[in-house]
Short mmCIF file of C-alpha atoms and ligand atoms in Angstrom, two decimals:
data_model
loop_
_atom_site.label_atom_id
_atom_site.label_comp_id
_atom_site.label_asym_id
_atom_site.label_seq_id
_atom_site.Cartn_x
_atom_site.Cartn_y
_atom_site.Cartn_z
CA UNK A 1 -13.41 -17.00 -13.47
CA UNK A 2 -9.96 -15.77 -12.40
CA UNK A 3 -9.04 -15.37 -8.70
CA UNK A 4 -6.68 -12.58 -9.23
CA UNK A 5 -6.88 -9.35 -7.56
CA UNK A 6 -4.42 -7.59 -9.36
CA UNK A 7 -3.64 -8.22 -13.64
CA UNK A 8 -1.27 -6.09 -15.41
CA UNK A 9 -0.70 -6.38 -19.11
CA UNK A 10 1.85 -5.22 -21.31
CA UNK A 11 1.76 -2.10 -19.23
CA UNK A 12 4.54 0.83 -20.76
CA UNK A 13 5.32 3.53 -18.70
CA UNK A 14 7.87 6.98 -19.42
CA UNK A 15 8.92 9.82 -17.75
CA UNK A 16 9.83 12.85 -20.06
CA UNK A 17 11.88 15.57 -18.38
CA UNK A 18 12.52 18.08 -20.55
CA UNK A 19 13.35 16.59 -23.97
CA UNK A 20 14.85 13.31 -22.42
CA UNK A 21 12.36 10.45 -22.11
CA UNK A 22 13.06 7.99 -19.84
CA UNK A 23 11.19 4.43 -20.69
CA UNK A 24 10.95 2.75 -17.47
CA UNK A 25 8.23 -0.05 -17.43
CA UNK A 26 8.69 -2.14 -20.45
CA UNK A 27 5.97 -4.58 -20.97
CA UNK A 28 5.30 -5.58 -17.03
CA UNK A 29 2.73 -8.73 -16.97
CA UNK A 30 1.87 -9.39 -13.20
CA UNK A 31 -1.03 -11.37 -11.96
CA UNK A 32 -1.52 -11.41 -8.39
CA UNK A 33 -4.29 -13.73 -6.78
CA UNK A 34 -6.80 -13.10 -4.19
CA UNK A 35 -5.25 -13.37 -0.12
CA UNK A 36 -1.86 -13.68 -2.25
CA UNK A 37 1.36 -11.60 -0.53
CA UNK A 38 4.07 -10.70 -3.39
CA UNK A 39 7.87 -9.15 -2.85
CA UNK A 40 9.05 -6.65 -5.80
CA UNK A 41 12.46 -6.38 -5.57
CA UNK A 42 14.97 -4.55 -7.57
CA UNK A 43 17.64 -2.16 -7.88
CA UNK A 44 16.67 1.57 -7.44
CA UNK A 45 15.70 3.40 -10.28
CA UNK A 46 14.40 0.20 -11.71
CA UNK A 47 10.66 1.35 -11.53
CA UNK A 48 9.05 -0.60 -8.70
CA UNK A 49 7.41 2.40 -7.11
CA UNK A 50 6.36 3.46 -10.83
CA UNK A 51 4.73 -0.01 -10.99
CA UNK A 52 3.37 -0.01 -7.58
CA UNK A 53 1.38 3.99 -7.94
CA UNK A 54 -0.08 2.59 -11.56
CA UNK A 55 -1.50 -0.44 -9.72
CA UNK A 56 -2.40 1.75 -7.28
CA UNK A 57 -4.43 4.49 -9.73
CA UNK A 58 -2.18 6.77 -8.62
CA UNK A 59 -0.56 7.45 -12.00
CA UNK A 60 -1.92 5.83 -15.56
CA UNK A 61 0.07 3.71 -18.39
CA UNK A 62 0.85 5.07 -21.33
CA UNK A 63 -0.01 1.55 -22.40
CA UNK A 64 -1.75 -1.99 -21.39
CA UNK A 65 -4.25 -2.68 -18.96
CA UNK A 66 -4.76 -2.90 -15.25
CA UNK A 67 -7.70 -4.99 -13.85
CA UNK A 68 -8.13 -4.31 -10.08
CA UNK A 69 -10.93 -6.91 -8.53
CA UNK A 70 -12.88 -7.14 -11.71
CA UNK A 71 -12.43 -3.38 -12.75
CA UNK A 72 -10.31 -2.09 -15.59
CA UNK A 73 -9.10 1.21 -14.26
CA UNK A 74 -8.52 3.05 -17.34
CA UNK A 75 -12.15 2.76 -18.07
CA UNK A 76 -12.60 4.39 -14.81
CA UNK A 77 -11.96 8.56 -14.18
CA UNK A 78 -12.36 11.42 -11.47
CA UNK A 79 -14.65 10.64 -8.41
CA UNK A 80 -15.51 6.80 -9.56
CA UNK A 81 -11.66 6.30 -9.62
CA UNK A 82 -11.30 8.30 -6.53
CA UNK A 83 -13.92 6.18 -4.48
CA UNK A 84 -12.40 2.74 -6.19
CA UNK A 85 -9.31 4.01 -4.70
CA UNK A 86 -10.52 5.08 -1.09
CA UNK A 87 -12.57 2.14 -0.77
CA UNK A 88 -10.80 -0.84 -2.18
CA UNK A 89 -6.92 0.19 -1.82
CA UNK A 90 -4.44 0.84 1.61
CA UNK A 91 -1.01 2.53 0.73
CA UNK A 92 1.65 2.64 3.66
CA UNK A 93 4.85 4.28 2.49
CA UNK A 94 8.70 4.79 3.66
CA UNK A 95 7.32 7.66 5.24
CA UNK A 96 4.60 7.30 7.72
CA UNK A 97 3.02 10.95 6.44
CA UNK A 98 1.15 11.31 9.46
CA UNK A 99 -0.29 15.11 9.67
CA UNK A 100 1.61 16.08 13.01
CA UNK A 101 -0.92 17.97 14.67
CA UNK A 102 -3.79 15.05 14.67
CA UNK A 103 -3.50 11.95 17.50
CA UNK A 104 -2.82 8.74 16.72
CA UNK A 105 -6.67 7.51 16.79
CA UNK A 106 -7.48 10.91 14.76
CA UNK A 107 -5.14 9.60 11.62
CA UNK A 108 -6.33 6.95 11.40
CA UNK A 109 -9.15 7.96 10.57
CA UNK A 110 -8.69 10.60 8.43
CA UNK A 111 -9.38 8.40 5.23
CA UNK A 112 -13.21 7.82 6.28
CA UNK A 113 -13.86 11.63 6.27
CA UNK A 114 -12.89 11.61 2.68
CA UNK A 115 -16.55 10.24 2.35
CA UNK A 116 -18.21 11.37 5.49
CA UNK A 117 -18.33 14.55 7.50
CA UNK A 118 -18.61 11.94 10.57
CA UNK A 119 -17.41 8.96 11.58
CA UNK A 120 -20.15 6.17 12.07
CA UNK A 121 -19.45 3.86 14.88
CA UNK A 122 -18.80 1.04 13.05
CA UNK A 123 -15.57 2.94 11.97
CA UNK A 124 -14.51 4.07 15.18
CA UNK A 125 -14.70 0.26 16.83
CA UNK A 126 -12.22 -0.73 13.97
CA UNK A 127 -10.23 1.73 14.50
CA UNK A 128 -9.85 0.73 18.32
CA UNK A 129 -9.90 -2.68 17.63
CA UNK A 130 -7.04 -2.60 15.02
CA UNK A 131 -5.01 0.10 17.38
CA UNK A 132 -5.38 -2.93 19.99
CA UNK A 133 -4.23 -5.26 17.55
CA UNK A 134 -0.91 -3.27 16.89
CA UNK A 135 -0.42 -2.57 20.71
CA UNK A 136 -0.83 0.80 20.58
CA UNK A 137 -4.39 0.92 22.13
CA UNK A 138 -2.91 3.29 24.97
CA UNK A 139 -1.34 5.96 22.53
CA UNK A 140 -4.53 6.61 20.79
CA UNK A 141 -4.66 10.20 21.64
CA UNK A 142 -1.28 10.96 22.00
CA UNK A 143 0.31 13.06 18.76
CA UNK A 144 2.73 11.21 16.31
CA UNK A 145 5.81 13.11 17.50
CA UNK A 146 5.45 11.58 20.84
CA UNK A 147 5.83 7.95 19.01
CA UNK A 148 9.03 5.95 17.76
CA UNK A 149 9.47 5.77 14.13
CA UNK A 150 7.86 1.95 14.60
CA UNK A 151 5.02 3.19 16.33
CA UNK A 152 4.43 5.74 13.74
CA UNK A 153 4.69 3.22 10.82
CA UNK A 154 1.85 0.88 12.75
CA UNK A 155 -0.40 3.71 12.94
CA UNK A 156 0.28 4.34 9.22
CA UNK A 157 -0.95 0.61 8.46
CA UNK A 158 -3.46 0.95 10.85
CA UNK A 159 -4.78 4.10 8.84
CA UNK A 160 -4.04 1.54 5.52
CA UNK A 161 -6.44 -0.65 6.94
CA UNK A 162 -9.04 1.33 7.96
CA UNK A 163 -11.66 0.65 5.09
CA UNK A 164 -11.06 -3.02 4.94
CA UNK A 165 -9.54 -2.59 1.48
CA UNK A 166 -8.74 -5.35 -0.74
CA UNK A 167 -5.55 -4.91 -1.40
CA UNK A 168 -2.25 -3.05 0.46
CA UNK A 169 0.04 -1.65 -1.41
CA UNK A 170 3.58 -1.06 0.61
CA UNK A 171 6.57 0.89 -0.94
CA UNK A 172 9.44 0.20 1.21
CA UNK A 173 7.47 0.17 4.46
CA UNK A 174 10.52 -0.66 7.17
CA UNK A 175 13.32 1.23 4.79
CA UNK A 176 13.44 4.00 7.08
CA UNK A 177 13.57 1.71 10.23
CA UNK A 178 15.77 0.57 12.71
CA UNK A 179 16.25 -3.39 12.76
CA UNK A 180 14.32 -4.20 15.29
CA UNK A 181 11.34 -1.71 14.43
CA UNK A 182 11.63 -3.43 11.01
CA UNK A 183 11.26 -6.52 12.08
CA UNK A 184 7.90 -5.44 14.12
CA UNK A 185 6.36 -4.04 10.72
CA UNK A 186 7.59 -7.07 9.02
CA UNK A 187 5.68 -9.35 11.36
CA UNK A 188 2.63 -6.88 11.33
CA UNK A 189 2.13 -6.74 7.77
CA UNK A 190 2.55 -10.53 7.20
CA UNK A 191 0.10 -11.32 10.05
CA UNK A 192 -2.53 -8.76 8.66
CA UNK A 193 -2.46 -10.70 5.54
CA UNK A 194 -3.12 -14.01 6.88
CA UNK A 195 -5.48 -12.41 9.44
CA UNK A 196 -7.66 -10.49 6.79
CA UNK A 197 -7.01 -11.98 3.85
CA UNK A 198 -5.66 -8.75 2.44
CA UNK A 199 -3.62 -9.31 -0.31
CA UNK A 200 -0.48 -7.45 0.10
CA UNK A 201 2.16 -5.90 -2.43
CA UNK A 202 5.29 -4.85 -1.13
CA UNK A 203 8.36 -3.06 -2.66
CA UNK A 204 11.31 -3.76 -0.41
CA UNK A 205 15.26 -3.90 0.04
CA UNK A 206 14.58 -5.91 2.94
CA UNK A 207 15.44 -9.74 2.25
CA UNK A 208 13.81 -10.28 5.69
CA UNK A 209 10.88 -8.87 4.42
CA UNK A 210 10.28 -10.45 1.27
CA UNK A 211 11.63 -13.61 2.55
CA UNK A 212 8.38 -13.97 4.46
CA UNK A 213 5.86 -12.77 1.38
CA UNK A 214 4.45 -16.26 -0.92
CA UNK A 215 6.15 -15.23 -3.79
CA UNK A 216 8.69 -12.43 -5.02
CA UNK A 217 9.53 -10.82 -8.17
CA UNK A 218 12.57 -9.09 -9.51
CA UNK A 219 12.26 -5.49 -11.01
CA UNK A 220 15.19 -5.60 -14.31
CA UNK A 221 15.37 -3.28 -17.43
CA UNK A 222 11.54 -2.16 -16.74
CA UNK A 223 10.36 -6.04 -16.84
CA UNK A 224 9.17 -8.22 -13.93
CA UNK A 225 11.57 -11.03 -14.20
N1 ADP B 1 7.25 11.60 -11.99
C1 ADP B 1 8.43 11.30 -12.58
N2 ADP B 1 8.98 12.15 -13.48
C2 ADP B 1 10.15 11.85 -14.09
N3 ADP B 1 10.85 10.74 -13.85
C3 ADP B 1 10.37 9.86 -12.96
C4 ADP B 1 9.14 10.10 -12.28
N4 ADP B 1 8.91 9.06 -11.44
C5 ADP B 1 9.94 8.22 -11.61
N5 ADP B 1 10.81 8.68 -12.51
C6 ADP B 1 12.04 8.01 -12.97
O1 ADP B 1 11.70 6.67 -13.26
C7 ADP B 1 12.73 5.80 -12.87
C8 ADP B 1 12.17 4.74 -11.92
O2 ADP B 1 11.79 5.35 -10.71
P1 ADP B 1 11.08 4.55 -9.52
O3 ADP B 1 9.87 3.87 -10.05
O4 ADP B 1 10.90 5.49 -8.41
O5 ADP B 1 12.18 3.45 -9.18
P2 ADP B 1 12.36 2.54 -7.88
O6 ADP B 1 11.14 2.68 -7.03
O7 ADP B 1 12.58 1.16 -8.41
O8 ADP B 1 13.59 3.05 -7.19
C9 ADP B 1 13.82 6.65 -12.25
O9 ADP B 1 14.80 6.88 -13.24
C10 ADP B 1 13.08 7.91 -11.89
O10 ADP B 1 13.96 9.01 -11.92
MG1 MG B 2 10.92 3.44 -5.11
#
């Protein structure tokens, strides 16, 4: 039995616009273990965020495999995939994409009523207790535009963490930071990994950040080097 989360294969991945194809993952092999936290680095352009939506089944290869806890996604389609993804996988982005006219406490939990016309509970104790956990317990119902862009991106990982997923994918989570708000994310996320035993992937210009994941890759002529 393998303790990794996350196995990519050979995966190939293009982009055709018009009649130009650009090839931009060339045979990525990646194996990420259980509780494991991994850096991608890279120049832009290179592909990370390509890499980082296929792992995420946001996007498919046009060729290998990708086994996510025990499940090959390609063998996997429409509402199974959709669940898979809801249940198992947290995405933060550069870009909190908070909807604007929601509170704080009301985004985060906007992924449960993906499954559920209510929220049970359960839910809504997690979603205090982790709002205490980032500080923000006292902004709860207070809309996004009222928060700094830090605060925002804790709510986002918050809302990331909501289901207890497996894994959390982040594509350049502090880029659009100030230093010091960077360095608050930065702590969060690593904490949250040793804390839940999340295992964390993380695109990232930041050396700070990546500096404090277990392990980083490099992102060079669309292979993990
Ligand atoms: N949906 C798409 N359609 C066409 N080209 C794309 C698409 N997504 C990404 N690309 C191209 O793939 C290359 C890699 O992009 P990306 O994965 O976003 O790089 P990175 O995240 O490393 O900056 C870029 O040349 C980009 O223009
Ligand atoms: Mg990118």
């Amino acid at each position: 039995m393998s303790k990794s989360l996350v196995e990519v294969r050979g995966v190939h991945k293009s982009f055709r616009t018009g009649d130009h194809k650009v090839r931009v993952l060339q045979g990525v092999d990646l194996s990420v273990e259980v509780q494991e936290s991994l850096a991608i680095i890279g120049p832009s352009g290179s592909g990370k965020s390509t890499l980082l939506n296929l792992i995420g089944t946001l996007d498919q290869p046009d060729q290998g495999t990708i086994v996510i806890d025990g499940k090959n996604l390609s063998m996997m389609a429409g509402d199974e995939l959709a669940d898979f993804r809801n249940r198992r996988i947290g995405f933060v982005f550069q870009s909190h994409h908070l909807l604007p006219h929601l509170t704080v406490l009301e985004n985060v939990l906007v992924p449960l009523l993906a499954r559920a016309s209510r929220v049970e509970n359960e839910a809504l104790e997690r979603a205090g207790k982790l709002l205490r956990r980032v500080g923000l317990e006292a902004r709860e119902d207070q809309l996004p535009g009222r928060l700094s862009g830090g605060e925002r991106q804790r709510v986002a990982v918050v809302r990331a963490l909501i289901h207890q997923p497996r894994l959390l994918l982040a594509d350049e989570p502090t880029g659009a930071l100030d230093r010091a708000s960077a360095a608050e994310v930065t702590r969060l996320l690593t904490e949250l990994n040793r804390e839940h035993g999340t295992t964390l992937i993380v695109v990232t210009h930041s050396e700070e950040l990546a500096r404090r994941m277990d392990r980083v890759v490099a992102m060079e002529d669309g292979v993990l080097v």
